[in-house]
Coordinates of C-alpha atoms in Angstrom, one line a residue:
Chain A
X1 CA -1.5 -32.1 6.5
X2 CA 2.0 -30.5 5.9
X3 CA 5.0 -32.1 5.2
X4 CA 8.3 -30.9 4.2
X5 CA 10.7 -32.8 2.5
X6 CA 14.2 -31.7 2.0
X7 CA 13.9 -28.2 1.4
X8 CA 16.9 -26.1 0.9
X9 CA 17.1 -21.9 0.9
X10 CA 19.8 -19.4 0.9
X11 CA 19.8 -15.8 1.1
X12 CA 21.9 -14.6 -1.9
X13 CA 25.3 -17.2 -1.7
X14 CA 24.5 -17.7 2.2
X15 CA 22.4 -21.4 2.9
X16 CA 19.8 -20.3 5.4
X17 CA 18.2 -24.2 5.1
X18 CA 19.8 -27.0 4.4
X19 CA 17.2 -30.3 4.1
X20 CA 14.8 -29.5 6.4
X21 CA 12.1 -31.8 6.6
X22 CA 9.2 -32.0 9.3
X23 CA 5.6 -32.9 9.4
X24 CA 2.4 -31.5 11.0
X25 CA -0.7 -33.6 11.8
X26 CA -3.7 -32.5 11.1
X27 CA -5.5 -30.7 14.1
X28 CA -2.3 -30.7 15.9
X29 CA 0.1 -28.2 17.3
X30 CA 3.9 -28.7 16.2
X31 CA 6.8 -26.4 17.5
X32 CA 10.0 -25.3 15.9
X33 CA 12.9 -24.9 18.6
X34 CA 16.4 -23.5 18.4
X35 CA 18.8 -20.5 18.7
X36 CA 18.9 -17.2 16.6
X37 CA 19.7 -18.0 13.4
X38 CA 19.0 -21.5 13.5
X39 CA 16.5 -21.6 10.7
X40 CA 13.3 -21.1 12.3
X41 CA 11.9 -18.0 11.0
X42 CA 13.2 -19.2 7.2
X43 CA 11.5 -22.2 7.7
X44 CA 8.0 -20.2 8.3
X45 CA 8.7 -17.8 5.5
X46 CA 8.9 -20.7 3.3
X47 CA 6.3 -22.5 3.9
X48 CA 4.0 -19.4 3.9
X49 CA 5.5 -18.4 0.3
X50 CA 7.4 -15.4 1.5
X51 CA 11.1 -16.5 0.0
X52 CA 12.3 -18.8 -3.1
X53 CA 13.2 -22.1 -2.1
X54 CA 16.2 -23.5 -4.3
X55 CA 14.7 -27.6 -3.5
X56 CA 12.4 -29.3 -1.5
X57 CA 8.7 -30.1 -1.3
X58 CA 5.9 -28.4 0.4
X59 CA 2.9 -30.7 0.5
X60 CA 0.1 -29.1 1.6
X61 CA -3.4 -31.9 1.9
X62 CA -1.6 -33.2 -1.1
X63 CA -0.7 -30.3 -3.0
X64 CA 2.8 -29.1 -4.2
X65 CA 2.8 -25.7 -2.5
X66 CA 6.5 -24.7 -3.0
X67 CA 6.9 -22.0 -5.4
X68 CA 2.9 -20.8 -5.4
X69 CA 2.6 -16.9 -4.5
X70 CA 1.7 -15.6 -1.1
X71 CA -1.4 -14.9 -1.8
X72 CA -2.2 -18.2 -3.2
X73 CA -1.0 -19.9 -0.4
X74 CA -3.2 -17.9 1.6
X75 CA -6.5 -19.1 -0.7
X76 CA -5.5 -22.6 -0.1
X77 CA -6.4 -22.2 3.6
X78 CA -2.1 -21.3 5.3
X79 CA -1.8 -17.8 6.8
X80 CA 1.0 -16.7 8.4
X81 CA 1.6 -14.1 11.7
X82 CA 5.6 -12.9 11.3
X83 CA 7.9 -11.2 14.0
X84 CA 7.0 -7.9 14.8
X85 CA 3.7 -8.3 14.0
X86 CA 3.0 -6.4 10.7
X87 CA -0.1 -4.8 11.3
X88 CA -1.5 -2.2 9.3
X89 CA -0.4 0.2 12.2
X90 CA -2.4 3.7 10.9
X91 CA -5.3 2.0 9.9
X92 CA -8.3 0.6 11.9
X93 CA -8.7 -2.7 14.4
X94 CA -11.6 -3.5 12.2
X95 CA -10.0 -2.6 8.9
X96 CA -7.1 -4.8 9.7
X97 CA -9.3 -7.6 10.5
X98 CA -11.6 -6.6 7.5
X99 CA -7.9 -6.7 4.9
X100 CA -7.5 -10.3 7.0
X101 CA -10.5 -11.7 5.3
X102 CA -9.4 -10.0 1.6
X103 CA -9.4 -13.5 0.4
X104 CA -12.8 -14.6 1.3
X105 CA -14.9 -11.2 0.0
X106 CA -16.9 -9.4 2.3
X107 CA -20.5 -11.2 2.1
X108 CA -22.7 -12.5 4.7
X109 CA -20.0 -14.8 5.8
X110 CA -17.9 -11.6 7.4
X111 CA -19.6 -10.6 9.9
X112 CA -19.8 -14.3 11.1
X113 CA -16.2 -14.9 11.1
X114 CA -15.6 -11.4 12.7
X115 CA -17.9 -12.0 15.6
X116 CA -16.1 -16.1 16.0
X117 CA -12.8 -14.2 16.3
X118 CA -13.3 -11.4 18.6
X119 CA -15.2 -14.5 20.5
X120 CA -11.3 -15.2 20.8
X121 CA -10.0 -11.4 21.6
X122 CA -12.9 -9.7 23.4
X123 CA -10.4 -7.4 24.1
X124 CA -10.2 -6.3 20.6
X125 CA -14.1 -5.3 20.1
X126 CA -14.1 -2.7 21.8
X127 CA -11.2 -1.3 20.0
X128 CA -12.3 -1.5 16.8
X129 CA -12.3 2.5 15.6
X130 CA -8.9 3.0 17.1
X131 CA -6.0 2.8 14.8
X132 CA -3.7 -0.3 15.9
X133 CA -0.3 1.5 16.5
X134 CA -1.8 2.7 19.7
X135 CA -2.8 -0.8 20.7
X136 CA -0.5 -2.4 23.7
X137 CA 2.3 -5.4 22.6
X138 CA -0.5 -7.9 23.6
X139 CA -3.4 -6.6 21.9
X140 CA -1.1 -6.2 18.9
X141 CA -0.6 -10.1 19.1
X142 CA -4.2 -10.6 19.4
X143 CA -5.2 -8.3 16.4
X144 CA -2.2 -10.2 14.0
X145 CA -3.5 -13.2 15.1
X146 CA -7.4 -12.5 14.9
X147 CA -6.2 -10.9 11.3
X148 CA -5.0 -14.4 10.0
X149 CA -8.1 -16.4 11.5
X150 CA -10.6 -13.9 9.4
X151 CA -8.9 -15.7 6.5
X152 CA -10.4 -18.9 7.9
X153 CA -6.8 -20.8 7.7
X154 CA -6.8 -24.7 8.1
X155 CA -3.2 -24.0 9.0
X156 CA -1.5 -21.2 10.7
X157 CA 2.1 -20.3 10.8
X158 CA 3.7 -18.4 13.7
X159 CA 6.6 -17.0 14.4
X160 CA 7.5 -15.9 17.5
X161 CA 4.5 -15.0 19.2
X162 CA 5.9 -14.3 22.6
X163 CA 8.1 -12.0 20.9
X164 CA 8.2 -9.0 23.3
X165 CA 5.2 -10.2 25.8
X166 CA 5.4 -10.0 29.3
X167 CA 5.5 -13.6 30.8
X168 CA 2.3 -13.6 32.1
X169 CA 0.8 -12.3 28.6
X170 CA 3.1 -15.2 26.6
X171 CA 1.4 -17.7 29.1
X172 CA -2.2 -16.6 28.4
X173 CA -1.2 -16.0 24.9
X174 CA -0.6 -19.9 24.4
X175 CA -3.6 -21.1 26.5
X176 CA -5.5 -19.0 23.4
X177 CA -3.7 -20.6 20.9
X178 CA -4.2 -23.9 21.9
X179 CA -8.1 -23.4 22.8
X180 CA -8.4 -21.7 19.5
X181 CA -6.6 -24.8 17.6
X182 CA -8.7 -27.2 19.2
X183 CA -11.8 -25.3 19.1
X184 CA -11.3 -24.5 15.2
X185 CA -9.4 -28.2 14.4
X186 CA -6.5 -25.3 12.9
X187 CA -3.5 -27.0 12.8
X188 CA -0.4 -24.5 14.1
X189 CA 3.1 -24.6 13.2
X190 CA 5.2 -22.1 15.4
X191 CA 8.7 -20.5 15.8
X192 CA 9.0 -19.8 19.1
X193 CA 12.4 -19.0 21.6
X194 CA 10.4 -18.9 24.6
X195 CA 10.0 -22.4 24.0
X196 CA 8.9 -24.2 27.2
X197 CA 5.5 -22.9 27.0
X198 CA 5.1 -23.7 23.4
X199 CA 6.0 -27.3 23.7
X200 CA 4.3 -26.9 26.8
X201 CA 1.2 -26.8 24.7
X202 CA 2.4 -28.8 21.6
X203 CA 2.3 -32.5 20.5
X204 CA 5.1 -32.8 18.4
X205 CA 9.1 -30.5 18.4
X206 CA 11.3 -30.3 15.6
X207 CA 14.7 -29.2 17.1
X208 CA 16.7 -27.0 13.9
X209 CA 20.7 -26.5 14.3
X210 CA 22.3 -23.6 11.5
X211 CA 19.2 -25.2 8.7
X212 CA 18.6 -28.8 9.8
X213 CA 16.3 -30.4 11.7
X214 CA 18.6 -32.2 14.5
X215 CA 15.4 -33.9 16.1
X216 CA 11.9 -34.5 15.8
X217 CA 9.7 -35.7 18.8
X218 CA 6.7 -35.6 20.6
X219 CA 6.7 -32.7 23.1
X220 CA 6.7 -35.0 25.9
X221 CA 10.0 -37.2 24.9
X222 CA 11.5 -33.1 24.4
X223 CA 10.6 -32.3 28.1
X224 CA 11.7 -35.2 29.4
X225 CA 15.3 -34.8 26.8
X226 CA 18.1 -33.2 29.1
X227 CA 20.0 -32.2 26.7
X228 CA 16.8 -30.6 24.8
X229 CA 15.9 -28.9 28.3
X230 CA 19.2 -27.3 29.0
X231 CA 19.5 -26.1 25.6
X232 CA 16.7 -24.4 24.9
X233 CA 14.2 -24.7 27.6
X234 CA 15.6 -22.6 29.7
X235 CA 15.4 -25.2 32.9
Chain B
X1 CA -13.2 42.7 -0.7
X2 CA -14.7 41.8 -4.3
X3 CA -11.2 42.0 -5.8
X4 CA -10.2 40.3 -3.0
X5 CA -13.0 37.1 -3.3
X6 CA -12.5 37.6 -7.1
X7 CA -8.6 36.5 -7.0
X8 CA -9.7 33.7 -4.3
X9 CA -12.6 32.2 -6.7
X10 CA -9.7 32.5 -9.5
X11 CA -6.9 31.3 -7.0
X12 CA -9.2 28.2 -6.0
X13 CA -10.0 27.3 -9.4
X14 CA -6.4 27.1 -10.6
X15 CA -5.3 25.9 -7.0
X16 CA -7.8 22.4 -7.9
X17 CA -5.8 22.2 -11.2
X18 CA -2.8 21.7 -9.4
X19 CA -4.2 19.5 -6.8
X20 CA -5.7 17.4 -9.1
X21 CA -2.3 16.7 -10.4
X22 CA -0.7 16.2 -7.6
X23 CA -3.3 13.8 -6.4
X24 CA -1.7 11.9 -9.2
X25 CA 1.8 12.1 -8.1
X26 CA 0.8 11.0 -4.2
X27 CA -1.1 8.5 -5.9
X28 CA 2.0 6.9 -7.4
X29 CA 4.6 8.0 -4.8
X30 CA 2.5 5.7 -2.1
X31 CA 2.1 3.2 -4.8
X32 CA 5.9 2.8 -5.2
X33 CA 7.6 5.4 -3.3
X34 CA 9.0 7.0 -6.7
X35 CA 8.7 10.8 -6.8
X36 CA 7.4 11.0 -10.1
X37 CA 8.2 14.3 -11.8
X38 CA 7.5 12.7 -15.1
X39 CA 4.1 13.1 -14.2
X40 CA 3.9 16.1 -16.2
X41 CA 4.8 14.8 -19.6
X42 CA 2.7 11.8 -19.2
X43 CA -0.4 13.8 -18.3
X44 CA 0.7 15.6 -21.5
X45 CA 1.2 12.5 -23.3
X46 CA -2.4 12.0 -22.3
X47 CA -3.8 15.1 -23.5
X48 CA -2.0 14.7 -27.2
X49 CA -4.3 11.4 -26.9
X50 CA -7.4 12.8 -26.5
X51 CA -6.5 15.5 -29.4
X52 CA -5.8 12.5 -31.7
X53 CA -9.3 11.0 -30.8
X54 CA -10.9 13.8 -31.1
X55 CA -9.8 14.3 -34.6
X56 CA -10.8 11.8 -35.8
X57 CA -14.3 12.7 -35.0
X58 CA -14.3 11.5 -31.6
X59 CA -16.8 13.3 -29.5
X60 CA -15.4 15.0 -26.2
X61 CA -16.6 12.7 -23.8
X62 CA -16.0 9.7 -25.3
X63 CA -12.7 10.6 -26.5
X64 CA -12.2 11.8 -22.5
X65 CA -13.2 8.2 -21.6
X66 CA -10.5 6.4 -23.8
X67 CA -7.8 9.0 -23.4
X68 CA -8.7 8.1 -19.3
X69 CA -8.5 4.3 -20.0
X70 CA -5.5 4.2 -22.3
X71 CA -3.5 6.5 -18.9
X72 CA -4.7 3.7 -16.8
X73 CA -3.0 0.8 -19.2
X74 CA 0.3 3.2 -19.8
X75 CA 0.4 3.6 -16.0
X76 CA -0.2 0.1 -15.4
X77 CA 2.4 -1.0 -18.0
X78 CA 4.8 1.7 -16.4
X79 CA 5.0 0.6 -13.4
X80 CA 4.9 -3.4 -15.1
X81 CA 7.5 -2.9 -17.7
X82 CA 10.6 -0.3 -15.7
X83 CA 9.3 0.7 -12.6
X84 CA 9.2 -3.2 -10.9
X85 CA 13.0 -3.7 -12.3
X86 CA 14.4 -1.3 -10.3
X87 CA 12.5 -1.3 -7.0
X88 CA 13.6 -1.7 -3.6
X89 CA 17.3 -1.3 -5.2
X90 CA 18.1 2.8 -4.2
X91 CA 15.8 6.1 -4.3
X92 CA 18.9 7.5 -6.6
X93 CA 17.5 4.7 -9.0
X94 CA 14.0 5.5 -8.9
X95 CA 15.0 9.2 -9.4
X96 CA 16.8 8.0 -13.3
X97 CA 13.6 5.9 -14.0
X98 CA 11.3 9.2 -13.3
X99 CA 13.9 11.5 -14.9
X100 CA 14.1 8.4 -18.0
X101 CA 9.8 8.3 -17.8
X102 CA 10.5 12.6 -18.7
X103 CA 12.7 12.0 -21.4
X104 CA 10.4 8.9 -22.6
X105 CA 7.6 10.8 -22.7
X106 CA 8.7 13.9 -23.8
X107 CA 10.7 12.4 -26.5
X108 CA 7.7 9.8 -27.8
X109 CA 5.2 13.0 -27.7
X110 CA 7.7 15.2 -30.3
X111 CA 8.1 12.1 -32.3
X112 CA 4.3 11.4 -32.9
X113 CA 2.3 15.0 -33.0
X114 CA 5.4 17.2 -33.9
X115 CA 6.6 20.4 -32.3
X116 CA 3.4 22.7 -32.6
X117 CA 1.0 23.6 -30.9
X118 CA -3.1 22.1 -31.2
X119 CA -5.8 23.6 -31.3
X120 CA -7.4 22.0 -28.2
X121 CA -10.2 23.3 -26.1
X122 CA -12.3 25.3 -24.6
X123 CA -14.7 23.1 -25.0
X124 CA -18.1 23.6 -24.8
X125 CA -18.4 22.6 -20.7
X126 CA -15.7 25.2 -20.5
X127 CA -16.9 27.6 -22.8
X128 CA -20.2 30.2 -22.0
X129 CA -20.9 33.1 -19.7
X130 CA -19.3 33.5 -16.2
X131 CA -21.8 33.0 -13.3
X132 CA -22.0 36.2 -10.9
X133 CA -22.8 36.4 -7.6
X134 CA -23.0 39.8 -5.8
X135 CA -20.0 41.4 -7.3
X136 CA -17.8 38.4 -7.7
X137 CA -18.0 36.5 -10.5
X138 CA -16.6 32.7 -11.9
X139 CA -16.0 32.7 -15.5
X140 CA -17.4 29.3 -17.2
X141 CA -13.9 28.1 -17.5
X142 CA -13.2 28.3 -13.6
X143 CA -16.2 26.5 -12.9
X144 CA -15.7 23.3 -15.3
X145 CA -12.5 23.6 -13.6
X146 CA -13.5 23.6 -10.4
X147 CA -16.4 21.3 -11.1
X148 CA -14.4 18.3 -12.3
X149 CA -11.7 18.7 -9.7
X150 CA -13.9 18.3 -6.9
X151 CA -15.6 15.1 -8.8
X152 CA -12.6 13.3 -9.3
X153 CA -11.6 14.3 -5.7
X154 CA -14.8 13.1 -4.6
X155 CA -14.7 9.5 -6.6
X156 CA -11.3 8.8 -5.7
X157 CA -12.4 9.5 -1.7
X158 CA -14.7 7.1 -1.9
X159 CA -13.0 4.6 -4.1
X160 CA -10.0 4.3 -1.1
X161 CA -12.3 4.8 1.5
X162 CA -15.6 2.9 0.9
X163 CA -14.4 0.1 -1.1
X164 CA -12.4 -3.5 -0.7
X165 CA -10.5 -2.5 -3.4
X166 CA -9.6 0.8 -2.3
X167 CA -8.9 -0.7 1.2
X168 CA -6.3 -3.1 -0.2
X169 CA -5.0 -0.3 -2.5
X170 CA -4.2 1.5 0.9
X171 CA -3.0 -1.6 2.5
X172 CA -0.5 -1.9 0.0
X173 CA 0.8 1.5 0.5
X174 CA 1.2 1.0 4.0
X175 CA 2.8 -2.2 4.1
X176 CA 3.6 -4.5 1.7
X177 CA 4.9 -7.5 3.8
X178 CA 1.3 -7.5 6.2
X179 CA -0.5 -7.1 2.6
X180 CA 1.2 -10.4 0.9
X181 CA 0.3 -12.2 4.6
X182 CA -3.3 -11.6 4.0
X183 CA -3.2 -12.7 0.1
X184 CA -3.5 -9.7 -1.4
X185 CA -2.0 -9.7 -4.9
X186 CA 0.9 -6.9 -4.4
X187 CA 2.1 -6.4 -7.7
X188 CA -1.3 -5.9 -9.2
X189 CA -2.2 -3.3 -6.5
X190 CA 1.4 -1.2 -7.3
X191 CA 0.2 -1.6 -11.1
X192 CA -3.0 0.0 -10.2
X193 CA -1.6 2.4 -8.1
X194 CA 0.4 3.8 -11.4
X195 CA -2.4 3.5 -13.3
X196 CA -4.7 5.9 -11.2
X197 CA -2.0 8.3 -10.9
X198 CA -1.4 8.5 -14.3
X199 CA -5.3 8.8 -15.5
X200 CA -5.9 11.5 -12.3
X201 CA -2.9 13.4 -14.2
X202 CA -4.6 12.8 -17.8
X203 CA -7.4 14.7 -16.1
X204 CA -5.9 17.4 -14.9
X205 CA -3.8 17.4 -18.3
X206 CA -7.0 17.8 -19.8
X207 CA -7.9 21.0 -17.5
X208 CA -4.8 22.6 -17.8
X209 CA -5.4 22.8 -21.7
X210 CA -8.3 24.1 -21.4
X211 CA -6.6 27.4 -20.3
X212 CA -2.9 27.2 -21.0
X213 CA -3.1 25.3 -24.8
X214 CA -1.8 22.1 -25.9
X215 CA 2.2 21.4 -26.8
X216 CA 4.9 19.5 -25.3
X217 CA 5.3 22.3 -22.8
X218 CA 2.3 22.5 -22.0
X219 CA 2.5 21.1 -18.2
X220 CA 5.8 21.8 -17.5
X221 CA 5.3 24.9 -15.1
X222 CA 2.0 23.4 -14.2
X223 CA 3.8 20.1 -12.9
X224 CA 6.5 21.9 -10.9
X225 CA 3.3 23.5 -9.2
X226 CA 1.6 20.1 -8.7
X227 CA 4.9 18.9 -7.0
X228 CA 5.1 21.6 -4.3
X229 CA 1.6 21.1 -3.5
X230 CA 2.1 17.2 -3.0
X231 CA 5.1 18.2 -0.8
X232 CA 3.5 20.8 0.7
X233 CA 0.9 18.7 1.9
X234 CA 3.1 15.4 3.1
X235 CA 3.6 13.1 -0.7
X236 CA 1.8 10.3 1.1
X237 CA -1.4 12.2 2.1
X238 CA -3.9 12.2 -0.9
X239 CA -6.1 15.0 1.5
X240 CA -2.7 17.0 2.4
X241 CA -2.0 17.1 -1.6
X242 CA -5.4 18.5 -2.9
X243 CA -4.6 21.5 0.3
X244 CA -1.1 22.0 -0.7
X245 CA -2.4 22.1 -4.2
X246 CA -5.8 24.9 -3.2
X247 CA -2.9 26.9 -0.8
X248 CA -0.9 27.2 -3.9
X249 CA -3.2 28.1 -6.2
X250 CA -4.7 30.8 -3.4
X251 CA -1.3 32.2 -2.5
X252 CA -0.1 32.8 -6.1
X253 CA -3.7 34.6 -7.2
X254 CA -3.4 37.0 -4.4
X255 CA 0.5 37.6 -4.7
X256 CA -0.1 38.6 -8.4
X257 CA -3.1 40.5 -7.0
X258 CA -1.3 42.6 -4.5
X259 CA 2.0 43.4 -5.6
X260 CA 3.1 45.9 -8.3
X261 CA 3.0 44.2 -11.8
X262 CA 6.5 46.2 -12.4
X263 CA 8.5 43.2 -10.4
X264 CA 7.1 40.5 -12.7
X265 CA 6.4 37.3 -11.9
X266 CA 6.8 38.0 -8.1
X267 CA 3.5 35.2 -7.6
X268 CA 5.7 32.7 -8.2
X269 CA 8.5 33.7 -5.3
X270 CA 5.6 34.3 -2.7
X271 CA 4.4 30.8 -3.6
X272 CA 7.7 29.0 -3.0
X273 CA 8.5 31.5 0.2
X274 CA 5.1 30.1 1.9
X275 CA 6.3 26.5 1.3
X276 CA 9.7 26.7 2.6
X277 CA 7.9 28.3 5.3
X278 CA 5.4 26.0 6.1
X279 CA 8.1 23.0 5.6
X280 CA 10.4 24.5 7.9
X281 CA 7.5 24.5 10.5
X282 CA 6.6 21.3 9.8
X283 CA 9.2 19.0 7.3
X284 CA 6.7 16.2 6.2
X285 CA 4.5 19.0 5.0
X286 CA 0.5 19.9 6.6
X287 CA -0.5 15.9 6.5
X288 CA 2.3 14.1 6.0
X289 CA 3.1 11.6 9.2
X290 CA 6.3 11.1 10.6
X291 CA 6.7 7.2 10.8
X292 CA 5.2 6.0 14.1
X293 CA 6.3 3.4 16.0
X294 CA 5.3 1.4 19.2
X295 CA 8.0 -1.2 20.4

């Protein structure tokens, strides 16, 4: 469904990526694991049209994607939930999740969508007058997340999710994500440094080292890989 | 106490004038974050427009509409051509474009229509008897004033409030990362912003000569006003900027009112003393928010 070939970025003279190529399977859930810095987060911002790439491909269902705007990439059916969340913190739960579906008008076809989400978040309906900087670090997650799905994405980017969740949250956080992916067939490509439950719930790991992928595998082959384990699965 | 509502009614009336114009400038300081105290000549610009329109035969409402459309293009293009280039580099930046926009403006306006001043209003919706209620009276003039002030206030409401567009629009202003995530198309929406501003100040622009005249400096002491209202008010609060603009207006009516006409333009002091004032109390002005945060 995605597949990137060689794709090389650099903030101003620095290299960020060098060649980083990975695929994700349709319907599947594919993790990104290193260390600060290692590329992750570029890698997600790239995909999701949010930095130039100097080289490379970006196929998307067959479609050259690199280079397209944001907001095109968003049409073609990626959307993308970033570190820190970036709600829309003095507005509205609803009116976040109402900018979410900006691309698909606001017809009959909204108030579906918005029920099928908050299916997902029940938490979140009965929030949706309050303004979302008051919302916890969870619901936050929930509402960036809900946000993308009103765009009705075929594949969603995340980066670090987990970021700044209690354990316990993180852990229900991925059992959503996973029921959601499966539920909806969306496909998932995630960032993630708490990265033992995101395999955990993952078919395939690309491990990145300062902007190249280092190893690919299914997530079982990574839990079973000592070296993988000690380096970044924290056991 | 029919002195007193007199100079309030009066006070009000020139108080929306202000507002209207600094609507404008909130308009484009949440579009782009550039304080834009060009704002003035462009509304200016605006007006020398509509003069040109009208005499050609142009009727008033028609030559209104075009002089509105054509701010809404020179906005847009603004923002397109200069205002993009230098974004995001430092605020000392923005502050030469907006000082560049003055001399652009200024400059353009002398070159085209010359150094006199036109004949230019009031028109007829301005023009007739004052309406009386009781003792206190609003002269016809006032009232158009006060009429299309609260329109405009009213349409742009519900433009940002009650529409898709207007939700992006504020979306935009709020955060322009989280808008690109969700697809909306940033640059056009920044555009836009610029382009409102500048056809909210063409309106005002349009009011203002309706009691003040029409030349080049037309707007420049109406613009300074327009300024401390939308930092009165908090620059990034549309509702805190037609306020500041109303306490303004208000304050510097009854100042004039009450003091001895020997000290002069003493209105003008009490104005600015009641802003310091009320931005010593509170430093982002009556709406503005301090940034929030939630970690």
């Amino acid at each position: 469904m995605l597949t990137l070939k060689d794709i090389h970025v650099s903030y101003g003279q620095a290299p960020a990526l060098h060649g980083v190529s990975l695929e994700v399977p349709e319907g599947h859930i594919v993790t990104l694991l290193g260390a600060n810095g290692s590329g992750k987060s570029t890698t997600i911002h790239a995909v999701a049209g949010l930095l130039p790439i100097q080289s490379g491909s970006i196929d998307f269902e067959g479609r050259e994607i690199a280079g397209l705007s944001t907001e095109a990439i968003v049409r073609l059916g990626i959307c993308a939930t970033l570190e820190g969340r970036q709600l829309f913190g003095e507005m509205t739960v609803l009116e976040n999740l109402r900018l979410g579906a900006y691309t698909q008008g606001e017809g009959k076809g909204f108030d579906e969508q918005l029920e099928r989400v908050l299916t997902y978040f029940p938490a979140l309906s009965e929030r949706l007058e309050l303004s979302s900087y008051l919302l916890s670090g969870g619901e936050q997650q929930m509402l960036a997340i809900g946000r993308a799905l009103m765009a009705r994405p075929r594949l969603l980017l995340m980066d670090e999710p987990s970021l700044g969740l209690a354990p316990l949250l993180a852990q229900e956080m991925f059992a959503g994500i996973m029921s959601l992916s499966k539920a909806e067939g969306i496909s998932v490509l995630l960032a993630e440094q708490a990265a033992d439950l995101a395999v955990g719930i993952s078919g395939y790991g690309y491990v990145l080292e300062v902007g190249k992928v280092v190893l690919g595998d299914t997530a079982r082959n990574l839990l079973d890989n000592e070296e993988v384990r000690s380096a970044y699965l924290g056991h | 106490m029919d002195l007193f509502l007199q100079q309030l009614i009066g006070g009000i009336a020139s108080g929306s004038m202000f507002a209207i114009l600094a609507l404008g400038i909130v308009l484009i300081y949440r579009s782009t974050g550039t304080l834009n105290f060009a704002q003035g000549q462009m509304a200016m610009f605006s007006m020398f427009v509509a003069w040109s329109a009208m005499s050609t035969g142009m009727g008033f409402w028609p030559a209104v509409l075009l002089t509105l459309l054509s701010a809404l293009a020179m906005g847009a293009l603004v923002e397109w051509l200069i205002v993009r280039r230098v974004e995001g580099t430092s605020d000392l930046n923005s502050l030469i474009v907006a000082m560049g926009l003055f001399l652009i403006f200024d400059g353009l306006a002398l070159y085209i229509w010359g150094p006199l001043p036109k004949s230019f209003g009031p028109f007829s919706f301005f023009s007739g008897g004052a309406s009386c209620v009781g003792g206190v009276c609003i002269g016809r003039l006032n009232l158009g004033i006060l009429v299309v002030s609260i329109v405009t206030t009213v349409l742009l409401y519900l433009l940002f409030q009650c529409t898709r567009f207007g939700l992006a629009l504020r979306a935009t202003a709020l955060n322009r990362l989280a808008s690109r995530l969700v697809g909306i198309p940033v640059g056009r929406m920044l555009s836009t912003g610029w382009g409102l501003g500048t056809a909210v100040g063409a309106i005002a622009g349009i009011l203002a000569a309706q009691s003040l005249g029409l030349d080049i400096r037309t707007m420049f002491f109406v613009v300074l006003f327009a300024l401390a209202a939308a930092v009165l008010g908090g620059l990034d609060s549309p509702v805190g900027a037609v306020v500041g603009g109303l306490i303004i207006g208000v304050v510097k009516n009854l100042a004039g009112t009450y003091t001895p006409s020997s000290v002069g333009s003493i209105d003008l002091a009490v104005a600015f003393a009641v802003i310091v004032l009320v931005l010593m109390v509170r430093p982002n002005g009556i709406f503005g928010r301090p940034v929030r945060m939630r970690v």
